[in-house]
């Protein structure tokens, strides 16, 4: 008999805290968007907006309509407050002040 149950992980991370949700699904036809909605994370973190936040699976950007598979790690990405270039400039500036 074919077992259609799959397990996936949903991750939403902040600089000092990371939220992990381990979810068991009863079919192989669940999209990333459906998984996020079913997880309840949108009620816990009102700042998540699926129209603006990007999502990925194992570090690679995917569309919300992508089907999830056994063992997938779905990641919700936050918007950057500063660009990587600006962060480097600030670190260099702070390092120079300490000398």
PDB file of C-alpha atoms in Angstrom:
ATOM      1  CA  UNK A   1       0.000   0.000   0.000  1.00  0.00           C
ATOM      2  CA  UNK A   2       1.254   3.493  -0.872  1.00  0.00           C
ATOM      3  CA  UNK A   3       1.799   5.787   2.120  1.00  0.00           C
ATOM      4  CA  UNK A   4       1.144   9.399   1.151  1.00  0.00           C
ATOM      5  CA  UNK A   5       2.182  10.934   4.492  1.00  0.00           C
ATOM      6  CA  UNK A   6       5.153  13.288   4.271  1.00  0.00           C
ATOM      7  CA  UNK A   7       7.073  15.322   6.852  1.00  0.00           C
ATOM      8  CA  UNK A   8       8.415  18.809   6.190  1.00  0.00           C
ATOM      9  CA  UNK A   9      10.012  21.594   8.199  1.00  0.00           C
ATOM     10  CA  UNK A  10       9.022  25.272   8.122  1.00  0.00           C
ATOM     11  CA  UNK A  11      11.597  27.845   9.267  1.00  0.00           C
ATOM     12  CA  UNK A  12      11.299  31.574   9.995  1.00  0.00           C
ATOM     13  CA  UNK A  13      14.429  33.155  11.442  1.00  0.00           C
ATOM     14  CA  UNK A  14      15.420  36.392  13.117  1.00  0.00           C
ATOM     15  CA  UNK A  15      18.982  37.443  13.992  1.00  0.00           C
ATOM     16  CA  UNK A  16      18.659  36.068  17.539  1.00  0.00           C
ATOM     17  CA  UNK A  17      15.722  33.651  17.326  1.00  0.00           C
ATOM     18  CA  UNK A  18      14.596  30.950  14.930  1.00  0.00           C
ATOM     19  CA  UNK A  19      11.160  29.362  14.709  1.00  0.00           C
ATOM     20  CA  UNK A  20      10.924  25.748  13.508  1.00  0.00           C
ATOM     21  CA  UNK A  21       7.674  24.005  12.722  1.00  0.00           C
ATOM     22  CA  UNK A  22       7.708  20.282  11.946  1.00  0.00           C
ATOM     23  CA  UNK A  23       4.614  19.399   9.978  1.00  0.00           C
ATOM     24  CA  UNK A  24       3.196  16.055   8.858  1.00  0.00           C
ATOM     25  CA  UNK A  25       1.058  16.216   5.727  1.00  0.00           C
ATOM     26  CA  UNK A  26      -1.382  13.574   4.569  1.00  0.00           C
ATOM     27  CA  UNK A  27      -0.862  14.090   0.840  1.00  0.00           C
ATOM     28  CA  UNK A  28       1.803  14.896  -1.725  1.00  0.00           C
ATOM     29  CA  UNK A  29      -0.178  17.688  -3.374  1.00  0.00           C
ATOM     30  CA  UNK A  30       0.362  20.512  -0.895  1.00  0.00           C
ATOM     31  CA  UNK A  31       1.901  23.761  -2.120  1.00  0.00           C
ATOM     32  CA  UNK A  32       4.334  25.935  -0.182  1.00  0.00           C
ATOM     33  CA  UNK A  33       1.585  28.542   0.250  1.00  0.00           C
ATOM     34  CA  UNK A  34      -0.906  25.978   1.608  1.00  0.00           C
ATOM     35  CA  UNK A  35       1.699  24.646   4.035  1.00  0.00           C
ATOM     36  CA  UNK A  36       2.495  28.119   5.368  1.00  0.00           C
ATOM     37  CA  UNK A  37      -1.196  28.915   5.791  1.00  0.00           C
ATOM     38  CA  UNK A  38      -1.926  25.581   7.532  1.00  0.00           C
ATOM     39  CA  UNK A  39       1.044  25.956   9.898  1.00  0.00           C
ATOM     40  CA  UNK A  40      -0.483  28.893  11.789  1.00  0.00           C
ATOM     41  CA  UNK A  41       2.695  30.980  11.498  1.00  0.00           C
ATOM     42  CA  UNK A  42       0.802  33.808   9.770  1.00  0.00           C
ATOM     43  CA  UNK A  43      -1.289  34.271  12.919  1.00  0.00           C
ATOM     44  CA  UNK A  44       1.798  34.204  15.173  1.00  0.00           C
ATOM     45  CA  UNK A  45       3.849  36.595  13.045  1.00  0.00           C
ATOM     46  CA  UNK A  46       1.612  39.253  11.530  1.00  0.00           C
ATOM     47  CA  UNK A  47       4.613  40.866   9.810  1.00  0.00           C
ATOM     48  CA  UNK A  48       4.819  37.981   7.332  1.00  0.00           C
ATOM     49  CA  UNK A  49       3.256  38.976   4.025  1.00  0.00           C
ATOM     50  CA  UNK A  50       3.303  36.267   1.384  1.00  0.00           C
ATOM     51  CA  UNK A  51       3.052  38.935  -1.326  1.00  0.00           C
ATOM     52  CA  UNK A  52       6.336  40.563  -0.255  1.00  0.00           C
ATOM     53  CA  UNK A  53       8.289  37.936   1.725  1.00  0.00           C
ATOM     54  CA  UNK A  54      10.184  35.497  -0.454  1.00  0.00           C
ATOM     55  CA  UNK A  55      10.207  31.763   0.289  1.00  0.00           C
ATOM     56  CA  UNK A  56      12.668  29.007  -0.447  1.00  0.00           C
ATOM     57  CA  UNK A  57      13.325  25.309  -0.086  1.00  0.00           C
ATOM     58  CA  UNK A  58      16.767  24.374   1.245  1.00  0.00           C
ATOM     59  CA  UNK A  59      18.120  27.857   0.459  1.00  0.00           C
ATOM     60  CA  UNK A  60      16.800  28.149  -3.098  1.00  0.00           C
ATOM     61  CA  UNK A  61      14.013  30.573  -3.986  1.00  0.00           C
ATOM     62  CA  UNK A  62      10.758  28.929  -5.054  1.00  0.00           C
ATOM     63  CA  UNK A  63       7.280  30.063  -6.058  1.00  0.00           C
ATOM     64  CA  UNK A  64       4.410  29.771  -3.576  1.00  0.00           C
ATOM     65  CA  UNK A  65       2.729  27.237  -5.870  1.00  0.00           C
ATOM     66  CA  UNK A  66       5.667  24.802  -5.691  1.00  0.00           C
ATOM     67  CA  UNK A  67       4.644  21.378  -4.367  1.00  0.00           C
ATOM     68  CA  UNK A  68       6.379  20.286  -1.168  1.00  0.00           C
ATOM     69  CA  UNK A  69       8.116  16.914  -0.952  1.00  0.00           C
ATOM     70  CA  UNK A  70       9.199  14.610   1.854  1.00  0.00           C
ATOM     71  CA  UNK A  71      12.043  16.152   3.858  1.00  0.00           C
ATOM     72  CA  UNK A  72      11.729  19.665   2.407  1.00  0.00           C
ATOM     73  CA  UNK A  73      12.734  22.596   4.583  1.00  0.00           C
ATOM     74  CA  UNK A  74      10.567  25.559   3.652  1.00  0.00           C
ATOM     75  CA  UNK A  75      12.106  28.892   4.614  1.00  0.00           C
ATOM     76  CA  UNK A  76      10.326  32.241   4.866  1.00  0.00           C
ATOM     77  CA  UNK A  77      12.796  35.044   4.187  1.00  0.00           C
ATOM     78  CA  UNK A  78      12.590  38.445   5.856  1.00  0.00           C
ATOM     79  CA  UNK A  79      13.272  41.686   4.035  1.00  0.00           C
ATOM     80  CA  UNK A  80      16.714  43.158   4.583  1.00  0.00           C
ATOM     81  CA  UNK A  81      16.808  46.354   6.638  1.00  0.00           C
ATOM     82  CA  UNK A  82      20.163  47.288   5.130  1.00  0.00           C
ATOM     83  CA  UNK A  83      21.911  46.077   2.033  1.00  0.00           C
ATOM     84  CA  UNK A  84      24.973  43.840   2.503  1.00  0.00           C
ATOM     85  CA  UNK A  85      27.129  46.673   1.141  1.00  0.00           C
ATOM     86  CA  UNK A  86      25.787  49.126   3.733  1.00  0.00           C
ATOM     87  CA  UNK A  87      26.339  46.587   6.533  1.00  0.00           C
ATOM     88  CA  UNK A  88      29.993  46.195   5.480  1.00  0.00           C
ATOM     89  CA  UNK A  89      30.441  49.962   5.454  1.00  0.00           C
ATOM     90  CA  UNK A  90      29.043  50.223   8.971  1.00  0.00           C
ATOM     91  CA  UNK A  91      31.294  47.410  10.257  1.00  0.00           C
ATOM     92  CA  UNK A  92      34.375  49.062   8.759  1.00  0.00           C
ATOM     93  CA  UNK A  93      33.369  52.404  10.246  1.00  0.00           C
ATOM     94  CA  UNK A  94      32.834  50.858  13.709  1.00  0.00           C
ATOM     95  CA  UNK A  95      36.115  48.942  13.479  1.00  0.00           C
ATOM     96  CA  UNK A  96      37.992  52.146  12.578  1.00  0.00           C
ATOM     97  CA  UNK A  97      36.457  53.959  15.574  1.00  0.00           C
ATOM     98  CA  UNK A  98      37.747  51.282  17.973  1.00  0.00           C
ATOM     99  CA  UNK A  99      41.365  51.800  16.909  1.00  0.00           C
TER     100      UNK A  99
END
